[in-house]
Amino acid sequence: MDLHEVFDFKKNGFDNVIEKVTEDSVTIRTNIRTRDDFKKWNEVYMAKTHSRFNSKRLRSVGERKLFREVLICHHGVKHKGVKKTYTGCQVHMDVTIRTGSKNSLYSDKLMKEYPCFIIIKGNHNHPTASAEALNQLPVSPTTRMMFEKYFEQGLTTAQASRHHIWKMDLYILRKYIRAERTGNWELHLQTIQEMPPYLAASGHNLYVKSARLFLQQMSNLKTQHPNVQQYFEEGFHVVRRSDRLWAGLSSDLIIEQVLMRSLKTCGGLKRGRGMTEQQRLLWLLSMPACAEINQAMQEITRVNFNTGEQNQDMTKARQSRDWKDTLSVLRYLQKRNPFSSDPTLRNIATGFHAHPTVTVDTAHAVGAKILASMDGKTPAEYTFKRKDQAVTIGIK
């Protein structure tokens, strides 16, 4: 992400202005007016950048300053009795909230709306997105509140942890569907980056290698092919038949459902035409011409593709069907409580209890370990081992 995306906090109620950027620092003006507001701002920033800052010192303030604090990266502080990596990281954050005197309001036109100055200086000397680095981050207030709700519902520590992991797994899938349906390129890359641990744990080795290569290439897209980057950011990495919201379809879905299906239907290569190289080339290159002929025939016969403004998912019939399906799931779970007091891992449908060696419930940790062993190796020379994968109930 570029700086404007990193400091886009508008949905959190903060309006940030990037005032100055150098090689190792950035100066931000924002609409923070109190220390409590800064704490909220800092939580948003740390969540976006996968970082954590500890307070180093509170500076004295006078008539012109309401608040002044210096914070430092938590990898630059030695923690007693806590297993956190000390790297001597010198990235620090200097925060100042000014009162706004008459002279400053006159000389600085931004002072009235943006009285807070935040200077972030330095470059991290450690990874910020690796599994090990993320594991050393403190629990965020949002996650703490979620677990408090789990405990209020009567879940034990193990049950709450397992429920939260499953919830996050489904959350990644939901984000990916939203990214494809809305044509959100940044969300697409974010979800692809979160998938490899689960793909590695489940044994989808080629997907893991392809995803890592894809992300490496896309990280250089802005400098190597800026025009393609712009098209993707405008939503053209998905296929559409209309400009309606939630109408995007992922390219691999189109390949499977259109191109590969047409191979096996009437007129396809597998229906008597043959599969030689020349026949495949002729068939592929003729598809744009066939599309033009199809469009012309639709105009002649006055049979066109039209769609209404209302999304199909919002129709009364669809909502009624979804509600019935929801009730069916709830009735099923009432008889098969997945959060019973039984501490063992089991299949709620069959009642089958898992062997102690089953690790499918910790798929993310298993996959992260596999990915760590891949670091520093090329895709061609790395070999996946079945014993490193997650063990499912069906195997044991």
mmCIF file of N, CA and C in Angstrom, residues 20-80:
data_model
loop_
_atom_site.group_PDB
_atom_site.id
_atom_site.type_symbol
_atom_site.label_atom_id
_atom_site.label_comp_id
_atom_site.label_asym_id
_atom_site.label_seq_id
_atom_site.Cartn_x
_atom_site.Cartn_y
_atom_site.Cartn_z
ATOM 1 N N LYS A 20 4.568 16.091 4.921
ATOM 2 C CA LYS A 20 5.958 16.016 4.471
ATOM 3 C C LYS A 20 6.420 14.568 4.470
ATOM 4 N N VAL A 21 7.180 14.201 3.427
ATOM 5 C CA VAL A 21 7.703 12.843 3.311
ATOM 6 C C VAL A 21 9.181 12.908 2.949
ATOM 7 N N THR A 22 10.021 12.202 3.698
ATOM 8 C CA THR A 22 11.443 12.065 3.379
ATOM 9 C C THR A 22 11.771 10.579 3.259
ATOM 10 N N GLU A 23 13.055 10.265 3.116
ATOM 11 C CA GLU A 23 13.455 8.868 2.956
ATOM 12 C C GLU A 23 13.115 8.019 4.172
ATOM 13 N N ASP A 24 13.213 8.608 5.360
ATOM 14 C CA ASP A 24 12.991 7.812 6.574
ATOM 15 C C ASP A 24 11.964 8.416 7.520
ATOM 16 N N SER A 25 11.136 9.344 7.033
ATOM 17 C CA SER A 25 10.140 9.930 7.930
ATOM 18 C C SER A 25 8.922 10.408 7.145
ATOM 19 N N VAL A 26 7.826 10.549 7.862
ATOM 20 C CA VAL A 26 6.601 11.105 7.292
ATOM 21 C C VAL A 26 5.928 11.942 8.372
ATOM 22 N N THR A 27 5.455 13.118 7.992
ATOM 23 C CA THR A 27 4.771 14.021 8.908
ATOM 24 C C THR A 27 3.293 14.075 8.541
ATOM 25 N N ILE A 28 2.445 13.815 9.532
ATOM 26 C CA ILE A 28 1.007 13.749 9.326
ATOM 27 C C ILE A 28 0.323 14.850 10.124
ATOM 28 N N ARG A 29 -0.650 15.513 9.512
ATOM 29 C CA ARG A 29 -1.554 16.412 10.226
ATOM 30 C C ARG A 29 -2.916 15.732 10.286
ATOM 31 N N THR A 30 -3.531 15.730 11.456
ATOM 32 C CA THR A 30 -4.813 15.049 11.597
ATOM 33 C C THR A 30 -5.718 15.821 12.549
ATOM 34 N N ASN A 31 -6.983 15.422 12.586
ATOM 35 C CA ASN A 31 -7.990 16.144 13.374
ATOM 36 C C ASN A 31 -8.129 15.608 14.795
ATOM 37 N N ILE A 32 -7.052 15.073 15.357
ATOM 38 C CA ILE A 32 -7.045 14.610 16.751
ATOM 39 C C ILE A 32 -6.986 15.820 17.683
ATOM 40 N N ARG A 33 -7.812 15.802 18.739
ATOM 41 C CA ARG A 33 -7.853 16.943 19.654
ATOM 42 C C ARG A 33 -7.593 16.563 21.113
ATOM 43 N N THR A 34 -7.633 15.266 21.429
ATOM 44 C CA THR A 34 -7.406 14.828 22.806
ATOM 45 C C THR A 34 -6.490 13.605 22.815
ATOM 46 N N ARG A 35 -6.000 13.264 24.007
ATOM 47 C CA ARG A 35 -5.138 12.089 24.141
ATOM 48 C C ARG A 35 -5.923 10.806 23.855
ATOM 49 N N ASP A 36 -7.178 10.767 24.261
ATOM 50 C CA ASP A 36 -8.006 9.587 23.985
ATOM 51 C C ASP A 36 -8.207 9.400 22.485
ATOM 52 N N ASP A 37 -8.369 10.514 21.770
ATOM 53 C CA ASP A 37 -8.503 10.421 20.314
ATOM 54 C C ASP A 37 -7.234 9.848 19.689
ATOM 55 N N PHE A 38 -6.074 10.257 20.223
ATOM 56 C CA PHE A 38 -4.824 9.726 19.678
ATOM 57 C C PHE A 38 -4.705 8.228 19.923
ATOM 58 N N LYS A 39 -5.144 7.757 21.100
ATOM 59 C CA LYS A 39 -5.087 6.319 21.369
ATOM 60 C C LYS A 39 -5.899 5.541 20.335
ATOM 61 N N LYS A 40 -7.066 6.066 19.984
ATOM 62 C CA LYS A 40 -7.893 5.410 18.963
ATOM 63 C C LYS A 40 -7.203 5.465 17.602
ATOM 64 N N TRP A 41 -6.617 6.621 17.280
ATOM 65 C CA TRP A 41 -5.906 6.773 16.010
ATOM 66 C C TRP A 41 -4.743 5.795 15.940
ATOM 67 N N ASN A 42 -4.013 5.682 17.037
ATOM 68 C CA ASN A 42 -2.840 4.806 17.069
ATOM 69 C C ASN A 42 -3.235 3.343 16.903
ATOM 70 N N GLU A 43 -4.374 2.940 17.465
ATOM 71 C CA GLU A 43 -4.845 1.561 17.305
ATOM 72 C C GLU A 43 -5.144 1.264 15.839
ATOM 73 N N VAL A 44 -5.734 2.219 15.141
ATOM 74 C CA VAL A 44 -6.023 2.032 13.714
ATOM 75 C C VAL A 44 -4.724 1.924 12.924
ATOM 76 N N TYR A 45 -3.769 2.804 13.225
ATOM 77 C CA TYR A 45 -2.489 2.789 12.509
ATOM 78 C C TYR A 45 -1.738 1.487 12.749
ATOM 79 N N MET A 46 -1.684 1.034 13.992
ATOM 80 C CA MET A 46 -0.948 -0.189 14.307
ATOM 81 C C MET A 46 -1.607 -1.411 13.681
ATOM 82 N N ALA A 47 -2.948 -1.412 13.611
ATOM 83 C CA ALA A 47 -3.641 -2.534 12.973
ATOM 84 C C ALA A 47 -3.361 -2.568 11.475
ATOM 85 N N LYS A 48 -3.256 -1.395 10.859
ATOM 86 C CA LYS A 48 -3.004 -1.339 9.416
ATOM 87 C C LYS A 48 -1.575 -1.716 9.064
ATOM 88 N N THR A 49 -0.632 -1.358 9.909
ATOM 89 C CA THR A 49 0.787 -1.567 9.606
ATOM 90 C C THR A 49 1.383 -2.777 10.320
ATOM 91 N N HIS A 50 0.577 -3.527 11.062
ATOM 92 C CA HIS A 50 1.056 -4.702 11.810
ATOM 93 C C HIS A 50 2.242 -4.331 12.708
ATOM 94 N N SER A 51 2.092 -3.241 13.430
ATOM 95 C CA SER A 51 3.171 -2.769 14.300
ATOM 96 C C SER A 51 2.605 -2.474 15.685
ATOM 97 N N ARG A 52 3.501 -2.153 16.596
ATOM 98 C CA ARG A 52 3.094 -1.808 17.957
ATOM 99 C C ARG A 52 4.097 -0.820 18.517
ATOM 100 N N PHE A 53 3.588 0.279 19.098
ATOM 101 C CA PHE A 53 4.450 1.306 19.666
ATOM 102 C C PHE A 53 4.193 1.418 21.165
ATOM 103 N N ASN A 54 5.280 1.469 21.920
ATOM 104 C CA ASN A 54 5.205 1.656 23.369
ATOM 105 C C ASN A 54 5.598 3.084 23.720
ATOM 106 N N SER A 55 4.952 3.628 24.737
ATOM 107 C CA SER A 55 5.251 4.991 25.160
ATOM 108 C C SER A 55 6.665 5.069 25.733
ATOM 109 N N LYS A 56 7.454 6.004 25.212
ATOM 110 C CA LYS A 56 8.823 6.185 25.689
ATOM 111 C C LYS A 56 8.896 7.298 26.722
ATOM 112 N N ARG A 57 8.221 8.398 26.423
ATOM 113 C CA ARG A 57 8.184 9.487 27.406
ATOM 114 C C ARG A 57 7.021 10.431 27.092
ATOM 115 N N LEU A 58 6.456 10.992 28.159
ATOM 116 C CA LEU A 58 5.457 12.052 28.047
ATOM 117 C C LEU A 58 6.158 13.374 28.311
ATOM 118 N N ARG A 59 6.148 14.255 27.356
ATOM 119 C CA ARG A 59 6.842 15.532 27.505
ATOM 120 C C ARG A 59 5.923 16.551 28.173
ATOM 121 N N SER A 60 6.547 17.507 28.823
ATOM 122 C CA SER A 60 5.779 18.559 29.486
ATOM 123 C C SER A 60 5.130 19.469 28.450
ATOM 124 N N VAL A 61 3.973 19.992 28.783
ATOM 125 C CA VAL A 61 3.235 20.859 27.862
ATOM 126 C C VAL A 61 2.996 22.200 28.538
ATOM 127 N N GLY A 62 2.697 23.199 27.719
ATOM 128 C CA GLY A 62 2.445 24.538 28.229
ATOM 129 C C GLY A 62 1.179 25.114 27.636
ATOM 130 N N GLU A 63 1.190 26.419 27.411
ATOM 131 C CA GLU A 63 0.004 27.087 26.893
ATOM 132 C C GLU A 63 -0.253 26.742 25.431
ATOM 133 N N ARG A 64 0.798 26.449 24.689
ATOM 134 C CA ARG A 64 0.634 26.226 23.252
ATOM 135 C C ARG A 64 0.427 24.755 22.884
ATOM 136 N N LYS A 65 0.639 23.865 23.846
ATOM 137 C CA LYS A 65 0.519 22.437 23.552
ATOM 138 C C LYS A 65 -0.383 21.769 24.584
ATOM 139 N N LEU A 66 -1.329 20.978 24.080
ATOM 140 C CA LEU A 66 -2.222 20.228 24.957
ATOM 141 C C LEU A 66 -1.647 18.868 25.333
ATOM 142 N N PHE A 67 -0.844 18.303 24.419
ATOM 143 C CA PHE A 67 -0.358 16.935 24.634
ATOM 144 C C PHE A 67 0.896 16.720 23.806
ATOM 145 N N ARG A 68 1.866 16.005 24.381
ATOM 146 C CA ARG A 68 3.113 15.678 23.669
ATOM 147 C C ARG A 68 3.610 14.328 24.187
ATOM 148 N N GLU A 69 3.838 13.389 23.275
ATOM 149 C CA GLU A 69 4.297 12.058 23.661
ATOM 150 C C GLU A 69 5.203 11.500 22.578
ATOM 151 N N VAL A 70 6.203 10.737 23.001
ATOM 152 C CA VAL A 70 7.105 10.040 22.088
ATOM 153 C C VAL A 70 6.933 8.543 22.317
ATOM 154 N N LEU A 71 6.719 7.811 21.232
ATOM 155 C CA LEU A 71 6.543 6.363 21.308
ATOM 156 C C LEU A 71 7.599 5.687 20.451
ATOM 157 N N ILE A 72 7.954 4.439 20.799
ATOM 158 C CA ILE A 72 8.983 3.699 20.075
ATOM 159 C C ILE A 72 8.464 2.303 19.755
ATOM 160 N N CYS A 73 8.955 1.730 18.668
ATOM 161 C CA CYS A 73 8.558 0.381 18.257
ATOM 162 C C CYS A 73 8.845 -0.615 19.379
ATOM 163 N N HIS A 74 7.934 -1.554 19.611
ATOM 164 C CA HIS A 74 8.098 -2.476 20.742
ATOM 165 C C HIS A 74 9.259 -3.448 20.546
ATOM 166 N N HIS A 75 9.804 -3.548 19.329
ATOM 167 C CA HIS A 75 11.012 -4.347 19.131
ATOM 168 C C HIS A 75 12.277 -3.552 19.483
ATOM 169 N N GLY A 76 12.098 -2.281 19.829
ATOM 170 C CA GLY A 76 13.226 -1.467 20.255
ATOM 171 C C GLY A 76 13.306 -1.321 21.759
ATOM 172 N N VAL A 77 12.470 -2.082 22.466
ATOM 173 C CA VAL A 77 12.435 -2.044 23.928
ATOM 174 C C VAL A 77 12.691 -3.448 24.456
ATOM 175 N N LYS A 78 13.586 -3.575 25.420
ATOM 176 C CA LYS A 78 13.852 -4.879 26.030
ATOM 177 C C LYS A 78 12.754 -5.191 27.042
ATOM 178 N N HIS A 79 12.083 -6.329 26.832
ATOM 179 C CA HIS A 79 10.975 -6.732 27.689
ATOM 180 C C HIS A 79 11.466 -7.763 28.705
ATOM 181 N N LYS A 80 11.296 -7.457 29.966
ATOM 182 C CA LYS A 80 11.739 -8.368 31.018
ATOM 183 C C LYS A 80 10.718 -9.492 31.196
#
